[in-house]
Coordinates of C-alpha atoms and ligand atoms in Angstrom, one line a residue:
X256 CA -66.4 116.9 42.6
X257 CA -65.1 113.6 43.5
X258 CA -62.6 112.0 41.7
X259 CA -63.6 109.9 38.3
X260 CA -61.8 106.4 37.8
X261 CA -62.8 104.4 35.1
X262 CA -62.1 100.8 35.6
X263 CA -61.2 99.3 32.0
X264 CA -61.8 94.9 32.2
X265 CA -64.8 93.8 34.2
X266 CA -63.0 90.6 35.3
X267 CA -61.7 89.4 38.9
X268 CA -59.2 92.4 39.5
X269 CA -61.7 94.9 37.6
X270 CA -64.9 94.4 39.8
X271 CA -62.4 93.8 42.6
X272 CA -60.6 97.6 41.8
X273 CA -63.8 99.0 40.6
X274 CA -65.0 98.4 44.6
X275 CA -62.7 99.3 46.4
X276 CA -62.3 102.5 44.5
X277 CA -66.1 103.1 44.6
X278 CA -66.3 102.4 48.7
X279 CA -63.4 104.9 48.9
X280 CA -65.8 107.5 47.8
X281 CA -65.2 108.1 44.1
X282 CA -67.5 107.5 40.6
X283 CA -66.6 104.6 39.5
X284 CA -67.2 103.5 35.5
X285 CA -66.4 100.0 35.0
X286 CA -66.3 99.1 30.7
X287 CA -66.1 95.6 29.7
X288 CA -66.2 94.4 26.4
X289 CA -68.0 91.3 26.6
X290 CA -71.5 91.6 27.6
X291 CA -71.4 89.8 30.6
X292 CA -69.0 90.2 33.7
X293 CA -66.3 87.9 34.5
X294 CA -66.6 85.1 32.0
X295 CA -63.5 83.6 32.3
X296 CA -64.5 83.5 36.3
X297 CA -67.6 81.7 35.0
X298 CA -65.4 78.8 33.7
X299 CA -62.4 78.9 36.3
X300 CA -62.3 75.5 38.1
X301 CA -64.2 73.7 35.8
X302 CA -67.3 75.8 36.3
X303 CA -66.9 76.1 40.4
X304 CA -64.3 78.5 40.8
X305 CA -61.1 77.8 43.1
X306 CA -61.9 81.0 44.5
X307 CA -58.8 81.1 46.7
X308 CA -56.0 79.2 48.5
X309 CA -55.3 79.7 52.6
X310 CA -52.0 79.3 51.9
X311 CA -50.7 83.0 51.9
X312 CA -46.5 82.1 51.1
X313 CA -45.4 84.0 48.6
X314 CA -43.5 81.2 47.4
X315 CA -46.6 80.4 45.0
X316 CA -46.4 83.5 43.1
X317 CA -44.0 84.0 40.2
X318 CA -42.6 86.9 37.9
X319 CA -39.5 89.1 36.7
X320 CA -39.7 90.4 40.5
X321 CA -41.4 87.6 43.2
X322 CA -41.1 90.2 45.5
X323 CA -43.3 92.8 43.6
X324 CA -46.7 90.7 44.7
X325 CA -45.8 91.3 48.3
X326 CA -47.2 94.3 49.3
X327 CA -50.8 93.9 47.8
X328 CA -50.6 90.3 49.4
X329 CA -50.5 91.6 52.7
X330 CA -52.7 94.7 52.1
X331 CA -55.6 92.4 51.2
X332 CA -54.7 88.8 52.8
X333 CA -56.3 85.5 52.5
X334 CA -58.1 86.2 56.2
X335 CA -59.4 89.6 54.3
X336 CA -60.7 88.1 51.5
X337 CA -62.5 85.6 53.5
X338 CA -63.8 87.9 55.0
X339 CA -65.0 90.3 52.1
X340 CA -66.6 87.1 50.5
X341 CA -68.2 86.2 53.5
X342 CA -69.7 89.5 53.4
X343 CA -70.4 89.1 50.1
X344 CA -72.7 86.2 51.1
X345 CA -70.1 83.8 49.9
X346 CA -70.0 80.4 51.8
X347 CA -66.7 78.8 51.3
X348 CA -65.4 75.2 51.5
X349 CA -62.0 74.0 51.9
X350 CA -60.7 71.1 49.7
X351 CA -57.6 69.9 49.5
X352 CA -54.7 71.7 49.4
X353 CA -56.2 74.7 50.9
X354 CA -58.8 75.6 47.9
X355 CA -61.4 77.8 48.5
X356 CA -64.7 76.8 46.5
X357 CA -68.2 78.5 47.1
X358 CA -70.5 76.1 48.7
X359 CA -73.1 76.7 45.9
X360 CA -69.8 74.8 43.7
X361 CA -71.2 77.7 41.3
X362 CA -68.7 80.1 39.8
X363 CA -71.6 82.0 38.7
X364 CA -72.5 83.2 42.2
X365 CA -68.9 84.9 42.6
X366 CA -69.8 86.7 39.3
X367 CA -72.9 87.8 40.4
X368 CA -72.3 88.7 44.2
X369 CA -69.8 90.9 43.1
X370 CA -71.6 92.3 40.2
X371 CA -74.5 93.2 42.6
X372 CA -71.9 94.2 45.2
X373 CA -70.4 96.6 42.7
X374 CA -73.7 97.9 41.7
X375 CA -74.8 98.6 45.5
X376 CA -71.6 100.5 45.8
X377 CA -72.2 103.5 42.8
X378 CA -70.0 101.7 40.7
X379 CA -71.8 102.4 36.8
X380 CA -71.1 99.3 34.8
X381 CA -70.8 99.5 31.0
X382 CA -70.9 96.3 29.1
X383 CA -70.3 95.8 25.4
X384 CA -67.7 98.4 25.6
X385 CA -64.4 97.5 24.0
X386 CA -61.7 99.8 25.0
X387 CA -59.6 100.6 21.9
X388 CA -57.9 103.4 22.9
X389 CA -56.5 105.4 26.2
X390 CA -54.6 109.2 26.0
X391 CA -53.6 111.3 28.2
X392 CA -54.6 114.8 27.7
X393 CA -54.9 116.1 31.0
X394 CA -57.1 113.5 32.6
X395 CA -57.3 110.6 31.1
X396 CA -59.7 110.0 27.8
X397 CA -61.0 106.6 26.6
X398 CA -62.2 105.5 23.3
X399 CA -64.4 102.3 22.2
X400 CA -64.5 100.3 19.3
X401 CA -67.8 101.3 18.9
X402 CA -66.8 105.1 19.4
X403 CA -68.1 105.6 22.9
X404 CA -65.7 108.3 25.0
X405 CA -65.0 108.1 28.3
X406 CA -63.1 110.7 31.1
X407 CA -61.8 109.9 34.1
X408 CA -59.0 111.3 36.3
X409 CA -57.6 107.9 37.2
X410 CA -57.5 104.4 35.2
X411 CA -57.1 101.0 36.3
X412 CA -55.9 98.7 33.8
X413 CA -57.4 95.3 34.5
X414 CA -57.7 93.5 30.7
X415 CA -55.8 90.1 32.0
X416 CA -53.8 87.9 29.8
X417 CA -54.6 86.1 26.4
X418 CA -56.0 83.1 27.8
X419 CA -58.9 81.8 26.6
X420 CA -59.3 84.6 23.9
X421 CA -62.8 83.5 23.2
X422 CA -63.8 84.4 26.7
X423 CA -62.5 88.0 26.3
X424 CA -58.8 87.1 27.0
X425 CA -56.5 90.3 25.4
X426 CA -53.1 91.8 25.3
X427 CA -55.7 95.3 24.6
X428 CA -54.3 96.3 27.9
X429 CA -50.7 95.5 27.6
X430 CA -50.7 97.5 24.5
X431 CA -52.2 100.4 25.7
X432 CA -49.6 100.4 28.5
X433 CA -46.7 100.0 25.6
X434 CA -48.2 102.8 24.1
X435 CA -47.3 104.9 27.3
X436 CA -43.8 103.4 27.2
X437 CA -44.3 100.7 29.3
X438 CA -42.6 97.5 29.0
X439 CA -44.3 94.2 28.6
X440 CA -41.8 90.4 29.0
X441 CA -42.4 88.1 26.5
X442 CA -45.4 86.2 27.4
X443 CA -46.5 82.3 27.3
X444 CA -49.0 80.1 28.1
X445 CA -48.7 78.5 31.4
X446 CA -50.7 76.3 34.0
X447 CA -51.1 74.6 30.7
X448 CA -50.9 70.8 29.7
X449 CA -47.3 70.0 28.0
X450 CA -46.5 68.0 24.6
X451 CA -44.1 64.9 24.3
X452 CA -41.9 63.2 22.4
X453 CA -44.2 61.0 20.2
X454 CA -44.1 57.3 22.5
X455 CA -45.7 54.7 23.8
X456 CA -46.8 56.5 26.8
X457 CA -49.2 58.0 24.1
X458 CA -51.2 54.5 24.5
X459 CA -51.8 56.3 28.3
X460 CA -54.3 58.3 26.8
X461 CA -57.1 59.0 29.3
X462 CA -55.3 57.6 32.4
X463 CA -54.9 59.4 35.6
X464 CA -52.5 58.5 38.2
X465 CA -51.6 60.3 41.2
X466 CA -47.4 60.5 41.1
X467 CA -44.4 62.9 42.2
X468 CA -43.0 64.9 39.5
X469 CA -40.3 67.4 38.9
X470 CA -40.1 69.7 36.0
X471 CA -36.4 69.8 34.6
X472 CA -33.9 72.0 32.7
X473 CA -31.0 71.0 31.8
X474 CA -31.3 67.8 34.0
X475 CA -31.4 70.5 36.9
X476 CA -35.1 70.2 39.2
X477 CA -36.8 73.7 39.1
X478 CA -40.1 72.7 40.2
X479 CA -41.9 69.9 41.9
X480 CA -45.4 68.8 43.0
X481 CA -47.7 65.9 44.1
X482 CA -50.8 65.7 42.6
X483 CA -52.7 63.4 39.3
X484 CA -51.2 63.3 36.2
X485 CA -53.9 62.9 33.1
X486 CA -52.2 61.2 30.1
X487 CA -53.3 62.8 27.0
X488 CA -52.9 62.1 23.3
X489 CA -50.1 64.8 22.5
X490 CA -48.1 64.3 26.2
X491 CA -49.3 65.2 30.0
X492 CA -52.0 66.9 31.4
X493 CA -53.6 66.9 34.7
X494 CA -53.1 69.0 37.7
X495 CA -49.5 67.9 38.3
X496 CA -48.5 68.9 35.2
X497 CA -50.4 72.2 34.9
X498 CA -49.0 73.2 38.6
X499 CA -45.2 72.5 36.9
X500 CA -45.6 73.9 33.3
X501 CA -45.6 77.6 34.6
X502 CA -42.0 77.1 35.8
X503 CA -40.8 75.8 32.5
X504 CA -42.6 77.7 29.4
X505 CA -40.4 80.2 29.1
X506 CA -37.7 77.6 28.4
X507 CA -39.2 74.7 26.3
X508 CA -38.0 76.2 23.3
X509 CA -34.7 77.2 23.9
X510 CA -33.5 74.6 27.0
X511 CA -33.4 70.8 27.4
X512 CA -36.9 70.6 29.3
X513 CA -38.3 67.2 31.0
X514 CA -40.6 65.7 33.4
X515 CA -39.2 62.9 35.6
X516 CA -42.1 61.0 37.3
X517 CA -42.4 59.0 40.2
X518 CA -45.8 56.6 40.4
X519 CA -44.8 55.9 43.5
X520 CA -44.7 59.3 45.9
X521 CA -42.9 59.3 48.7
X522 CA -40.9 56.0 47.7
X523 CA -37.1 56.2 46.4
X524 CA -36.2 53.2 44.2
X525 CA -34.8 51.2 46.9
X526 CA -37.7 51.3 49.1
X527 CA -40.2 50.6 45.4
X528 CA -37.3 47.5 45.0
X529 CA -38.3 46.4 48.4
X530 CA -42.0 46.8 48.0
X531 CA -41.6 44.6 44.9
X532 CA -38.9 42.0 46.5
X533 CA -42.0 41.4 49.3
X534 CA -45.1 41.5 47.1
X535 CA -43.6 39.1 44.2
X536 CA -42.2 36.9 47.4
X537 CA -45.8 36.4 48.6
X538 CA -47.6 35.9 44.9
X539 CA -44.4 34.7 42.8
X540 CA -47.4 33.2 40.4
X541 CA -48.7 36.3 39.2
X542 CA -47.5 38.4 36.5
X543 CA -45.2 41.4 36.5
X544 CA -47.9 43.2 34.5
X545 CA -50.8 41.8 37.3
X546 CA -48.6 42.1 40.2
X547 CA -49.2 46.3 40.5
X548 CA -52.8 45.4 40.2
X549 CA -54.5 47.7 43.1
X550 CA -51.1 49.7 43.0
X551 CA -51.0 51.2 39.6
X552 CA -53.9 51.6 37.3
X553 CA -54.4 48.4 35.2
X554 CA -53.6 50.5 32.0
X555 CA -50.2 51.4 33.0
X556 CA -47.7 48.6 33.7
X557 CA -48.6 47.1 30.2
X558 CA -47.2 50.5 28.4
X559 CA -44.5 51.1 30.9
X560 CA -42.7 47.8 31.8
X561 CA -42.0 46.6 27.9
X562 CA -40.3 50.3 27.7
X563 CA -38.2 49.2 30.4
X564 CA -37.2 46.2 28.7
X565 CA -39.5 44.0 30.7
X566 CA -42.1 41.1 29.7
X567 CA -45.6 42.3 32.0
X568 CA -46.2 38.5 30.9
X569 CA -43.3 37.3 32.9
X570 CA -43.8 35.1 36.1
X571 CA -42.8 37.7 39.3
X572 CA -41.4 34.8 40.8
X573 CA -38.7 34.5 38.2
X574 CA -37.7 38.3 37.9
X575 CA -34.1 38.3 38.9
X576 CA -32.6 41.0 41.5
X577 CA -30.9 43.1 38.4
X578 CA -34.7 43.2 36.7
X579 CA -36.6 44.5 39.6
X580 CA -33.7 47.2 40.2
X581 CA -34.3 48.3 36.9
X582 CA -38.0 48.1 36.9
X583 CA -37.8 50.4 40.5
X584 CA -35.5 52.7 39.5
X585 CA -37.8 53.3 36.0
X586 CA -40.9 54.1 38.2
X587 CA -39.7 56.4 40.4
X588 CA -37.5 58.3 37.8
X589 CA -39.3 58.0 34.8
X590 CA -38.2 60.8 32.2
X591 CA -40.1 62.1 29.5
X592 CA -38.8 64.7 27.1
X593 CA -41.6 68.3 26.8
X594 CA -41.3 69.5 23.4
X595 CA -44.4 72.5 24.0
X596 CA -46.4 73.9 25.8
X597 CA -50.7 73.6 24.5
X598 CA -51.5 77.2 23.3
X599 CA -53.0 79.9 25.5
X600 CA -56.5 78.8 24.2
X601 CA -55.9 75.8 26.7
X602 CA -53.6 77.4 29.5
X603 CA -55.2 78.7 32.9
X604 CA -53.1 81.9 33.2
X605 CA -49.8 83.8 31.5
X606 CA -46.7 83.5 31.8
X607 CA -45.3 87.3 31.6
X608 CA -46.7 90.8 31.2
X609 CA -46.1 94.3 31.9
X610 CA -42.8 94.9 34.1
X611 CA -43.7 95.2 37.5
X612 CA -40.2 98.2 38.0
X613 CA -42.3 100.6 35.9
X614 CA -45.3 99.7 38.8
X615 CA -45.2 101.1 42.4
X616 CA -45.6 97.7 44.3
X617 CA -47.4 99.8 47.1
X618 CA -50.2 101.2 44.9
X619 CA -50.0 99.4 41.4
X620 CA -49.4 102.9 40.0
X621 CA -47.7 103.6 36.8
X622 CA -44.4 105.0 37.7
X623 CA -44.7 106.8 34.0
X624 CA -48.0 108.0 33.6
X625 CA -49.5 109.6 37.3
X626 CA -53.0 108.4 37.8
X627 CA -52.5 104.9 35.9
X628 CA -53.0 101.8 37.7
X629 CA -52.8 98.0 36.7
X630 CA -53.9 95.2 38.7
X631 CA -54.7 91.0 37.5
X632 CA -52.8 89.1 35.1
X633 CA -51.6 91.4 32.6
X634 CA -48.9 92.7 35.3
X635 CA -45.8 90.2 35.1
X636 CA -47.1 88.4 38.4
X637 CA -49.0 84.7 38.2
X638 CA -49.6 82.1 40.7
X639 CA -49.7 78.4 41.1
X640 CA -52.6 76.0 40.4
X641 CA -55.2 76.3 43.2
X642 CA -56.5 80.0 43.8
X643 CA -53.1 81.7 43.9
X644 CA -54.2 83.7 40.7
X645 CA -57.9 84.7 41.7
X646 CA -55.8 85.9 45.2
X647 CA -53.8 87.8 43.2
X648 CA -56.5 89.3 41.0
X649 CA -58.4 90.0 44.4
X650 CA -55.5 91.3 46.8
X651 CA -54.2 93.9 42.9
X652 CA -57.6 94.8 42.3
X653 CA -58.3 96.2 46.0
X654 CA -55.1 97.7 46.1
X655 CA -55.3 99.6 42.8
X656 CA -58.8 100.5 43.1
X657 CA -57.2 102.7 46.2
X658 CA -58.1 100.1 49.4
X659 CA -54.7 100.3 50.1
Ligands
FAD918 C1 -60.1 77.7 32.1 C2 -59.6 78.6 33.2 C3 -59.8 78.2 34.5 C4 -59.3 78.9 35.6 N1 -59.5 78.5 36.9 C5 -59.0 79.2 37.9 C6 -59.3 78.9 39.3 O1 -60.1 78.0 39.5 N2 -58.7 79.6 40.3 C7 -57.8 80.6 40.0 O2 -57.3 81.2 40.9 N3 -57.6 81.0 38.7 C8 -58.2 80.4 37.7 N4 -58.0 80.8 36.4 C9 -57.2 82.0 36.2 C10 -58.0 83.3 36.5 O3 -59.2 83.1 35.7 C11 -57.3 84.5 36.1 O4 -56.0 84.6 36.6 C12 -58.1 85.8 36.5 O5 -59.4 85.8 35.9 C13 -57.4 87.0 36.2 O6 -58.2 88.1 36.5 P1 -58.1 89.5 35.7 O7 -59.1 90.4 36.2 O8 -56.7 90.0 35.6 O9 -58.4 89.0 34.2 P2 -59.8 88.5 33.6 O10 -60.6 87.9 34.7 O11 -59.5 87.8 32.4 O12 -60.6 89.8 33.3 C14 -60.2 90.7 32.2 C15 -61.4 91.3 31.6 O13 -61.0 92.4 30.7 C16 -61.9 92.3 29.6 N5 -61.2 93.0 28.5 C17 -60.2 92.6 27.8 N6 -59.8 93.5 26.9 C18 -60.7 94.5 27.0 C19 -61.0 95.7 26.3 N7 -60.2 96.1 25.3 N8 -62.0 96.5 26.7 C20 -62.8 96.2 27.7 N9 -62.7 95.0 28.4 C21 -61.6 94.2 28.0 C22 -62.1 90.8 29.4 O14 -63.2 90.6 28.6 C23 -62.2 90.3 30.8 O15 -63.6 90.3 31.3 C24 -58.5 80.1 35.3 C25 -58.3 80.5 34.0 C26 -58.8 79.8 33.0 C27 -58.6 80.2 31.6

């Protein structure tokens, strides 16, 4: 008889495992505890799902061991799973920074494709089914909540992280794995917005601005990134931020954490201090404050220049040289103290999991318990803001489902 693997987590990596383990010939039983498939795929990109990124450097996947994503990376590339959603009957279009989006702009499509996909491979899908317990006892037995058993010879651990709990987000997995002496890293919220030092740039609120930021500990740069910054009530949001918050929520507590911003990308303070020295030369009657009009947005120089120690009211023609230093060096270095991270209910993926040296990076078996796999988020492995975590989920789930 062929082999039995029971798929536990019908999410990205689980409908991705459960077919690739189905097309390799075996019974497949996928059990997910929510009664539909893939909800937090139903929300991811506000509803349209970055469904990838063509960028395949490994540079935008983090973890305990960087390294460990490699191998299922290049066992299931971006040109693969291109391909597979093609043949899905997927339609992709690029935005920018390499994001892959379904043309429909429907998240729900990707859900249901790969439901139907799954189905049309044997795979038997069990909904409603929340996995409360996993032995060993031979082959492997599985017990829900609602006291439904389950065989199999191999398991694929695919439960995610604890993001967006409501949505079926758990550390079920993770603990099921600790029970078989596995070790799990302390985990955080990450991809999430960050909280501030209480300010004025709290009058921001609601204003987005495309800038250059770094993410720093200690005063040292660990992370940088073009892209808009949302000012929210409680500190910075937006997909600059996000992108940077991963690097730094393991440390907000413990280190000296900041965001230095520059609203001027690309522009070092003595090229802004020339910008200035030209523009207030040609309308010396305006402003400061009016004088970024159709630079900044309108809301910003009235917050930021009075922090600086400067007037917006002020006539540009009278700023003296030492003002405008000040003024240019303040917008392209502008530092702002990250007390915390928003909680997991708000972050896109987490920070942590189960230790990838107790996983074999060329299967995503258990290197403890023969015949146990993991693949998604709740393995120590995430990526950056744009599709670098649905990759991941993809490229894991093929992998440990036995495409490999
Ligand atoms: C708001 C939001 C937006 C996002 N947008 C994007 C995006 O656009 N692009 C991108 O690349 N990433 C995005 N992500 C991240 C992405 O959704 C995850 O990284 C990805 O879904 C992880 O796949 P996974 O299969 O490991 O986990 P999941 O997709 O979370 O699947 C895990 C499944 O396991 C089920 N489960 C949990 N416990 C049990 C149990 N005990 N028994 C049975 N089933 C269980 C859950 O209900 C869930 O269905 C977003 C995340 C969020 C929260």
């Amino acid at each position: 008889m062929s082999c039995h693997t029971l798929i536990i987590g019908g999410g990205a990596a689980g409908l991705m495992a459960a077919i690739a383990a189905a097309d390799r010939g075996d019974r497949v039983t996928l059990l997910e505890k929510n009664e539909r498939l893939g909800r937090k795929v139903l929300i991811s990109g506000n509803g349209r799902c970055n469904v990838m990124n063509l960028d395949p450097d490994l540079v935008h996947f983090h973890g305990g061991n960087p390294n460990f994503a490699r191998h299922a990376l290049s066992a299931f590339p971006v040109e693969e799973t291109l391909r597979f959603f093609h043949d899905l009957g997927i339609e992709t279009r690029v935005e920018n920074r390499g994001r892959v989006f379904p043309a429909s702009n429907q998240a729900a499509s990707v859900v249901d494709l790969l439901e139907d996909r799954a189905l049309h491979a044997g795979v038997r899908i069990v909904t409603g089914a929340d996995v409360a317990d996993l032995r060993r006892d031979g082959g492997f037995r599985v017990r829900a909540a609602d006291g439904r058993a389950f065989e199999a010879d191999r398991v694929v651990l695919t439960t995610g992280g604890t993001t967006a709990p409501s949505l079926g987000g758990s550390d079920d997995g993770i603990r099921m794995a600790c029970r078989f002496g596995h070790r799990c890293t302390p985990t955080f919220p990450g991809l999430a917005p960050l909280e501030t030092e209480r300010s004025a740039l709290h009058k921001l609120q609601g204003v987005r601005v495309t800038v250059a930021a770094e993410a720093l500990v200690d005063g040292r740069a660990v992370k940088s990134d073009v892209w808009e910054l949302l000012f929210r009530f409680y500190g910075l949001s937006g997909p600059v931020v996000l992108n940077l918050s991963e690097a730094v929520a393991p440390l907000i507590r413990e280190r000296l954490v900041a965001v230095r911003i520059n609203f001027f990308p690309g522009l070092h303070a003595n090229a802004l201090d020339d910008f200035l020295r030209e523009r207030w030369q040609r309308h010396p009657h305006r402003s400061v404050g009016f004088s970024f009009t159709g630079v900044l947005p309108d809301k910003v120089p009235p917050v930021l220049l009075p922090l600086l120690g400067v007037s917006p009211d002020q006539r540009a023609g009278d700023v003296s040289a030492k003002t405008r230093r000040r003024i240019a060096e303040g917008l392209t270095a502008w530092e702002v103290r990250i007390l915390d991270i928003r909680p997991f209910a708000e972050a896109e993926v987490m920070v942590g999991g189960i230790v990838t040296d107790d996983v074999d990076p060329r299967t995503l078996e258990s290197k403890l318990v023969p015949g146990l796999f993991f693949a998604g988020e709740m393995l120590d492995v995430h990526g950056d803001l744009g599709g670098f975590n649905f990759q991941w989920a993809w490229s894991s789930g093929w992998v440990a489902g036995g495409g490999g």
